[in-house]
mmCIF file of C-alpha atoms in Angstrom:
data_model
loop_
_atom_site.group_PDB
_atom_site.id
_atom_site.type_symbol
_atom_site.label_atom_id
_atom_site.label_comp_id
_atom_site.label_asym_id
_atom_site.label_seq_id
_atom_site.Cartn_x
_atom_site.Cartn_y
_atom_site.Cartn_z
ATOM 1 C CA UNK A 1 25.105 -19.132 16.342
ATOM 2 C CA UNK A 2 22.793 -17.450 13.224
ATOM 3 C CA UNK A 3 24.100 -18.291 10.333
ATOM 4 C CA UNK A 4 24.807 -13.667 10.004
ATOM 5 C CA UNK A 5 26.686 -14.175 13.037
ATOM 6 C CA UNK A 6 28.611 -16.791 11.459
ATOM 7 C CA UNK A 7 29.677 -15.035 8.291
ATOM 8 C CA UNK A 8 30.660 -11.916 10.491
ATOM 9 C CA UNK A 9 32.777 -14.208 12.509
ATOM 10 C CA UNK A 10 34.400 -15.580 9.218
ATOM 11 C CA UNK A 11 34.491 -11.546 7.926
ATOM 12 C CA UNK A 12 36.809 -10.827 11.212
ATOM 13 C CA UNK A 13 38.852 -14.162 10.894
ATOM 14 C CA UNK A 14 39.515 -13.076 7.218
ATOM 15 C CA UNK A 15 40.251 -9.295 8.175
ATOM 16 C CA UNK A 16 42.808 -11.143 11.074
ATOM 17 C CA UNK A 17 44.662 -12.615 7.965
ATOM 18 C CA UNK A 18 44.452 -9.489 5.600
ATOM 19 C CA UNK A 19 46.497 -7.367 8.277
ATOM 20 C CA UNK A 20 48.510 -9.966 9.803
ATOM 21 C CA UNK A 21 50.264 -9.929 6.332
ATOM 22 C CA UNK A 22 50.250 -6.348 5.760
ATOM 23 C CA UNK A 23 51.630 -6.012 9.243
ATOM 24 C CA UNK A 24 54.121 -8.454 7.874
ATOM 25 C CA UNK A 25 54.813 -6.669 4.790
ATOM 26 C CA UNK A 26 55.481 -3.363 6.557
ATOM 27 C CA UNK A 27 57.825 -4.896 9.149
ATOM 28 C CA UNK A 28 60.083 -5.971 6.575
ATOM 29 C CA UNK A 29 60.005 -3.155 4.453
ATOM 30 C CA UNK A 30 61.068 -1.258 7.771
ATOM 31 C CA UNK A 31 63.848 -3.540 8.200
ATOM 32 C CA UNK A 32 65.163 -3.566 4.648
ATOM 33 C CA UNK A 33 65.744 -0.191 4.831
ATOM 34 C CA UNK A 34 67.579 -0.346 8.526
ATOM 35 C CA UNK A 35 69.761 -3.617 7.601
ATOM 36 C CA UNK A 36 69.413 -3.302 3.407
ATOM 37 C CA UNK A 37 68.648 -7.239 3.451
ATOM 38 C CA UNK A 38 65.325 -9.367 3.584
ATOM 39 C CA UNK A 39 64.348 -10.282 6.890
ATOM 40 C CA UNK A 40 61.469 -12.123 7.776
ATOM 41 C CA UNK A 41 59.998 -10.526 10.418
ATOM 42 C CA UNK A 42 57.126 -12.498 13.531
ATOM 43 C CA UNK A 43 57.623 -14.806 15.592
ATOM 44 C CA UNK A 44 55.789 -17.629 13.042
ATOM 45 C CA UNK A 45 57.016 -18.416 10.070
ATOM 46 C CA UNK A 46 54.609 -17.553 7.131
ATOM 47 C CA UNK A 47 54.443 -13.992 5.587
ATOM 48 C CA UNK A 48 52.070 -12.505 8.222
ATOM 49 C CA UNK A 49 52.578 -10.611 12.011
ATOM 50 C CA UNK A 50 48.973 -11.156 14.036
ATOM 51 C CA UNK A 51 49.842 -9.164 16.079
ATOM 52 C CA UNK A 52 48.813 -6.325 13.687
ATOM 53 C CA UNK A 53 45.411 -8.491 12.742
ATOM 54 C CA UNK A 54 44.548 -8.911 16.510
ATOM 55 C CA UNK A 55 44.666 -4.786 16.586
ATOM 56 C CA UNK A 56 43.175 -4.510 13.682
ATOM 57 C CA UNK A 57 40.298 -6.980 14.585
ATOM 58 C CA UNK A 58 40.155 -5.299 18.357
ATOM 59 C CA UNK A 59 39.373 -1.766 16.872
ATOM 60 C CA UNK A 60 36.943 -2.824 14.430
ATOM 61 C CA UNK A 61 35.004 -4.842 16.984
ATOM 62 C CA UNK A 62 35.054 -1.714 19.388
ATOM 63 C CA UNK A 63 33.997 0.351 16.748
ATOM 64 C CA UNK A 64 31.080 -1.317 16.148
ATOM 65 C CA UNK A 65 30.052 -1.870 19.575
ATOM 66 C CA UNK A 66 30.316 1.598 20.272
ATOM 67 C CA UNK A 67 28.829 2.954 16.979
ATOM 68 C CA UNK A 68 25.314 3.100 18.673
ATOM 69 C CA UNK A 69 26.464 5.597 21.185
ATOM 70 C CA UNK A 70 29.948 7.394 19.644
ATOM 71 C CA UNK A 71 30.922 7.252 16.221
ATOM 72 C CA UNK A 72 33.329 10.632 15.949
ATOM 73 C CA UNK A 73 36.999 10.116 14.291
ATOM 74 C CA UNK A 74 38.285 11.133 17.888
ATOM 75 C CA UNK A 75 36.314 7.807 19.666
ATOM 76 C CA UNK A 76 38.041 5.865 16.655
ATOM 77 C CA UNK A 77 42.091 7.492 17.290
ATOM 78 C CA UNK A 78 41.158 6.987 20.830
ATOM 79 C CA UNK A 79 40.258 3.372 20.751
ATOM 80 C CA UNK A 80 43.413 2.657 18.270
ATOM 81 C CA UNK A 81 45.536 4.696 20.650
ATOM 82 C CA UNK A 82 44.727 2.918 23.619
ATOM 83 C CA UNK A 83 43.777 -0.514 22.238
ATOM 84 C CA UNK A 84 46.787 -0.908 20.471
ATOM 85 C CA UNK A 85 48.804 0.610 22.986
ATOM 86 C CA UNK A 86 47.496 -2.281 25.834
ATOM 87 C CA UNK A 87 48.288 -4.829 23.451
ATOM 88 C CA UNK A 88 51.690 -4.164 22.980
ATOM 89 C CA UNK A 89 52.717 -3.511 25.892
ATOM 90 C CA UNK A 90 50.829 -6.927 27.016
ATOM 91 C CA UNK A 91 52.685 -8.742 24.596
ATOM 92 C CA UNK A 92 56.398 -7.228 25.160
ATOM 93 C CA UNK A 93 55.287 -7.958 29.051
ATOM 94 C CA UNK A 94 54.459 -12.006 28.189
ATOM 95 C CA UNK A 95 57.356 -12.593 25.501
ATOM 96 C CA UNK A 96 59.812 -11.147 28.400
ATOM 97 C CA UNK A 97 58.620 -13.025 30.967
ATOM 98 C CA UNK A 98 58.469 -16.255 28.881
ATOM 99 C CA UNK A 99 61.210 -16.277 26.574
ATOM 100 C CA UNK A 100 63.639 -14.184 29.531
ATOM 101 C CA UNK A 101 64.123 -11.389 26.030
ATOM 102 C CA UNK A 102 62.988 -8.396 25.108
ATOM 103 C CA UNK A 103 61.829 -8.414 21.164
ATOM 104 C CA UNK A 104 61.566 -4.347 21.416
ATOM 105 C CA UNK A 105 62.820 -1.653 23.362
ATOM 106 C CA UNK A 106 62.174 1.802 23.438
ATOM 107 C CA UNK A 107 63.738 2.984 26.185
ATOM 108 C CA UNK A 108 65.615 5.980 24.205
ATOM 109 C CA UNK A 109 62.387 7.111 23.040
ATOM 110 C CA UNK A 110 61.082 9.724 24.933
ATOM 111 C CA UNK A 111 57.994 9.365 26.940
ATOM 112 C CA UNK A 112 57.710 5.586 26.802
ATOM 113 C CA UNK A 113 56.434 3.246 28.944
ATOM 114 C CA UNK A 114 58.973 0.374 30.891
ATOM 115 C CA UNK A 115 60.237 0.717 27.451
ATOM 116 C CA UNK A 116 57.669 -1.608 25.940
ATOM 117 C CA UNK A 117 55.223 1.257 24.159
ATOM 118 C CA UNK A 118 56.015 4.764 23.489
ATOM 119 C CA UNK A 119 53.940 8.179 22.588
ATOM 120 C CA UNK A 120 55.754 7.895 18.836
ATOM 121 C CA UNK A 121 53.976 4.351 18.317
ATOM 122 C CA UNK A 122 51.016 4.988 19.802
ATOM 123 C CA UNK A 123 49.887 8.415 18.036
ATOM 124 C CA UNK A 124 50.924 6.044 14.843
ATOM 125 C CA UNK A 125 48.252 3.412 15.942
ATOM 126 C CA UNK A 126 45.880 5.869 16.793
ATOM 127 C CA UNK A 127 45.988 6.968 12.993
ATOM 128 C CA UNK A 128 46.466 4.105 11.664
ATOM 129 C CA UNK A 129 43.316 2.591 13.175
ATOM 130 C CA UNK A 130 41.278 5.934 11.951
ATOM 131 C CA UNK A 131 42.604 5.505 8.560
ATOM 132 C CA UNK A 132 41.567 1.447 8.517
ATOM 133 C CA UNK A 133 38.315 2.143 10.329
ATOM 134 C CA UNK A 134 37.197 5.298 7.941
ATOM 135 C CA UNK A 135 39.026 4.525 4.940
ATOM 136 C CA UNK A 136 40.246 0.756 4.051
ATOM 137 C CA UNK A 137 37.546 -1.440 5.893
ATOM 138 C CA UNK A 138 34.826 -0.255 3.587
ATOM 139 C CA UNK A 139 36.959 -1.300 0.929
ATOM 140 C CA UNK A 140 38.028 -4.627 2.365
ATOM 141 C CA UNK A 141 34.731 -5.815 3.481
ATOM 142 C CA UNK A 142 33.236 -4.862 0.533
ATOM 143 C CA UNK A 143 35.543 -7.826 -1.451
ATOM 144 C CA UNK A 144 34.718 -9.904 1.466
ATOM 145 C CA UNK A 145 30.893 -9.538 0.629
ATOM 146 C CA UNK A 146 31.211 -10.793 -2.968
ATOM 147 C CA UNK A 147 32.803 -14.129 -1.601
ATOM 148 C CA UNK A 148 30.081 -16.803 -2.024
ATOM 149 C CA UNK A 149 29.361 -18.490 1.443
ATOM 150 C CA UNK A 150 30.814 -21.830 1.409
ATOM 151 C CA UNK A 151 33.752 -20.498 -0.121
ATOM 152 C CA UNK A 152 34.043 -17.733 2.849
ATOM 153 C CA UNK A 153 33.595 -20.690 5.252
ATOM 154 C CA UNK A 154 36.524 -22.737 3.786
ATOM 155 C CA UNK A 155 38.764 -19.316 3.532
ATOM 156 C CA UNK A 156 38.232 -19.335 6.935
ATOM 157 C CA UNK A 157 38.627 -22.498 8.280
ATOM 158 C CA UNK A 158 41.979 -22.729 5.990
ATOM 159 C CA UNK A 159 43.294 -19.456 7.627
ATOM 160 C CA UNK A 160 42.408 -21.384 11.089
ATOM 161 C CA UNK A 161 44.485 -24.217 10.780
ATOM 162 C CA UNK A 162 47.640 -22.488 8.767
ATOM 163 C CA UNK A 163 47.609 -20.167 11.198
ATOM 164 C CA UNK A 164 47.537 -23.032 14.352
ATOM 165 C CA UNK A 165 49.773 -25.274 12.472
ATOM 166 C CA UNK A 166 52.548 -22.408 12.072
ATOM 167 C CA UNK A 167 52.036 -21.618 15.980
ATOM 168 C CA UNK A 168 52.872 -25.060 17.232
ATOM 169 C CA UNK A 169 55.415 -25.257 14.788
ATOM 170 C CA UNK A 170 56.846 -22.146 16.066
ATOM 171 C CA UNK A 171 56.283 -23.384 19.120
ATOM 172 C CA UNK A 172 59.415 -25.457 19.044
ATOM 173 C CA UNK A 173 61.961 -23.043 18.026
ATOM 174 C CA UNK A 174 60.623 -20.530 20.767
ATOM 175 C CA UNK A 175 61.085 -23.287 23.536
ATOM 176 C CA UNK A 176 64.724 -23.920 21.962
ATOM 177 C CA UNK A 177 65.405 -20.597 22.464
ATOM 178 C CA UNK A 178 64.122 -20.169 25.715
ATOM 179 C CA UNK A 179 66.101 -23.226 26.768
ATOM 180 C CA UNK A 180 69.119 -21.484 25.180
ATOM 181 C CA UNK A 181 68.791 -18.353 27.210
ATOM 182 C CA UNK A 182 68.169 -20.413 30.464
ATOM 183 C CA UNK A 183 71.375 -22.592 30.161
ATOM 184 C CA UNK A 184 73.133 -19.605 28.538
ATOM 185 C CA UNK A 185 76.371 -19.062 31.759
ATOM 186 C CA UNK A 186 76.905 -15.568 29.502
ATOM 187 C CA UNK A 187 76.737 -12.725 31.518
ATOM 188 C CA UNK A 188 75.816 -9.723 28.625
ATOM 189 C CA UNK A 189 73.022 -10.218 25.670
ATOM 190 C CA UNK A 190 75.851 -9.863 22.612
ATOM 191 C CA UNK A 191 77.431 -13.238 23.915
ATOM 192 C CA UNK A 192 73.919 -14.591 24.564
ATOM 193 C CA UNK A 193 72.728 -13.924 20.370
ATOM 194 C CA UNK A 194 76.071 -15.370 19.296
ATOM 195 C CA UNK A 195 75.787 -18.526 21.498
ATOM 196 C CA UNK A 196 71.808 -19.034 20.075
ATOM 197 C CA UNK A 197 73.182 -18.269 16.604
ATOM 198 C CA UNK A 198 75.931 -20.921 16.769
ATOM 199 C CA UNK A 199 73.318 -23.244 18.108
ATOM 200 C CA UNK A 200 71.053 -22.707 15.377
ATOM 201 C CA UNK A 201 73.683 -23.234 13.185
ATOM 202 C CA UNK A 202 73.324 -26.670 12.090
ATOM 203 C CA UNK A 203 69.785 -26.421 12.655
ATOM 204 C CA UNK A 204 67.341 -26.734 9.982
ATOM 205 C CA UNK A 205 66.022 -23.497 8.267
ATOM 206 C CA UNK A 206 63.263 -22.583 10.499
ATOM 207 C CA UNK A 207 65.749 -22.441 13.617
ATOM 208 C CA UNK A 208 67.708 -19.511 11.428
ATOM 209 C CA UNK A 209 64.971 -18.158 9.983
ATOM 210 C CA UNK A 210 64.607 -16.955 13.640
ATOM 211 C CA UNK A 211 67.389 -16.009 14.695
ATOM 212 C CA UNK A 212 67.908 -13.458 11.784
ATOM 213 C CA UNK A 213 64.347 -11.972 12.720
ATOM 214 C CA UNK A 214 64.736 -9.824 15.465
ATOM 215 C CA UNK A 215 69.099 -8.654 15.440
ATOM 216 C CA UNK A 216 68.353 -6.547 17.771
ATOM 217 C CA UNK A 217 66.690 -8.824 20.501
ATOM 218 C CA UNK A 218 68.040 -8.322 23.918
ATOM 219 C CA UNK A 219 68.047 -11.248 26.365
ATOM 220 C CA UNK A 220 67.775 -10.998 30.178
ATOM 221 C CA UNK A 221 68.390 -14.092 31.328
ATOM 222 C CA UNK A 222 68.745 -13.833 35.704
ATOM 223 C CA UNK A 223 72.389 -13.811 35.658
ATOM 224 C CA UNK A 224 72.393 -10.175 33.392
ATOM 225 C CA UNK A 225 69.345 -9.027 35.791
ATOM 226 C CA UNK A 226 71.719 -9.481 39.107
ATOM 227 C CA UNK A 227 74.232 -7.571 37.278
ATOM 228 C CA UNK A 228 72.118 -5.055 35.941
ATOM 229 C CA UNK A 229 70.919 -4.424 39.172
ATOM 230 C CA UNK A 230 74.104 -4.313 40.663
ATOM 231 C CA UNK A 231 74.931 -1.410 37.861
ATOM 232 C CA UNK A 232 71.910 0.297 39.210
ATOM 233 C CA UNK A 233 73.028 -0.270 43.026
ATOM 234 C CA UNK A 234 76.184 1.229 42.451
ATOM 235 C CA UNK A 235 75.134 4.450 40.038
ATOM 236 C CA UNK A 236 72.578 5.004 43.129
ATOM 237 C CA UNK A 237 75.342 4.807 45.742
ATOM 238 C CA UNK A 238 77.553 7.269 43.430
ATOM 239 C CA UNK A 239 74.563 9.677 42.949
ATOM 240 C CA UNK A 240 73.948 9.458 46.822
ATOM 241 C CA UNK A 241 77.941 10.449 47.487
ATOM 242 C CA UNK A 242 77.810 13.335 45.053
ATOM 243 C CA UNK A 243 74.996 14.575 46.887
ATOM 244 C CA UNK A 244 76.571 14.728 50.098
ATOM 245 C CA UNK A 245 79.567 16.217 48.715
ATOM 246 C CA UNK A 246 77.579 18.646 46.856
ATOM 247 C CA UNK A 247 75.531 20.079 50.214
ATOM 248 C CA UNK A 248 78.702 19.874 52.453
ATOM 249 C CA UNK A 249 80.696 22.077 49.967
ATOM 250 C CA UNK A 250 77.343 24.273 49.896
ATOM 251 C CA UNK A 251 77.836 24.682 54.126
ATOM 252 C CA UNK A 252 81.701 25.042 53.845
ATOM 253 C CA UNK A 253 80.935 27.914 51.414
ATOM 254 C CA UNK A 254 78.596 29.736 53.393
ATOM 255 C CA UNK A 255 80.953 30.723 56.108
ATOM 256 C CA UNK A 256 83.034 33.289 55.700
ATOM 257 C CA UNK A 257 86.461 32.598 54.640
ATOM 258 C CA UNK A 258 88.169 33.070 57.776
ATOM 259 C CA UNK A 259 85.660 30.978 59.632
ATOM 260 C CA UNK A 260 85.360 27.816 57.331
ATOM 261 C CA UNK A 261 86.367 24.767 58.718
ATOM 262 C CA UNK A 262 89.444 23.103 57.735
#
């Protein structure tokens, strides 16, 4: 690797961590004005979501791939749009089918997808990702050129290793709750929370740290699946009857009256 390849490397790495902690910022500044208290939002436990710096760092890298054959504002809304889009929907798909929860739903938002993404979010991304391509990366990068090189290397490597360290450390609290959920004989998500709240309890700060991030978590553990299936067995069955009764009262009312069938 060429020592420019290098510093571009440490440029994204740094632009990761810039937006991870805006991300961060924004989630709880959302959330403070649902719940009016602090919450610290991501599944890690330092100030930052990178989930926000991977989309960040995804767009910019398209961008400049692409910037030798399309470099219109539409190419740029289009690559947030979809980019961002793919990656959280991947993510709601892995968390799920890891930690048996769902970390968002949008299910009452109309025209989403399983829930996980929605057309509200995604138009957001797509001008988000304009705005940061067209307006704020100039700016940002523009710091990140005045760093002297062997301090941009040790930025980097620093934001490497916080950012690993928090992940196996947040490693263990996601694999107590997962355990939770699995052992959890609850048969709703309400009794599920309260059960992984009492549990994390008497747990040190980092387990309740958690559990106040995301209130309004729903867990599917296989025991609420059966009986959410069930639910959806038995709404089909209903719909199927009211059907039937619906086209035989539509024969019985075309014959005349004196000819209906009793």
């Amino acid at each position: 690797m060429s020592d420019y390849q290098l510093q571009q490397l440490c440029y994204l790495i740094l632009l990761f961590f810039v937006f991870s902690v805006l991300g961060w910022c924004m989630e709880v500044f959302l959330k403070y004005r649902q719940y009016h208290r602090f919450i610290n939002r991501g599944f890690m436990i330092g100030p930052y979501c990178p989930i926000y710096g991977s989309g960040i760092v995804f767009i910019t890298v398209m961008v400049n791939v692409l910037s030798g054959v399309e470099t219109s504002v539409g190419t740029t809304f289009m690559i947030s749009f979809l980019g961002c889009g793919a990656l959280e929907y991947a993510v709601s798909y892995y968390m799920e089918k890891r930690y048996h929860a769902r970390w968002w739903d949008y299910s009452t938002k109309p025209m989403n997808l399983n829930g996980r993404i929605w057309i509200g979010n995604l138009i957001l991304f797509g001008i988000g990702g304009t705005l940061v391509i067209e307006v704020i990366n100039p700016i940002v990068y523009s710091l990140f050129y005045r760093i002297p090189e062997r301090v941009l290397y040790v930025l980097s490597v620093l934001v490497v290793l916080v950012m690993l360290s928090d992940n196996i450390t947040s490693q263990f609290v996601m694999k107590f709750v997962k355990s939770s959920v699995e052992n959890s004989e609850a048969d709703n998500t309400e009794s599920i929370s309260k059960e992984i709240r009492m549990l994390m309890k008497d747990k040190s700060i980092l387990y309740r740290r958690f559990a106040d991030a995301y209130p309004d978590v729903i867990y599917r553990t296989d025991r609420i699946k059966r009986k959410m299936q069930e639910v959806k067995t038995e709404m089909e069955r209903i719909q199927q009857e009211a059907a039937g009764n619906l086209e035989r009262r539509l024969v019985w009312s075309a014959f005349p009256r004196e000819q209906r069938p009793v």
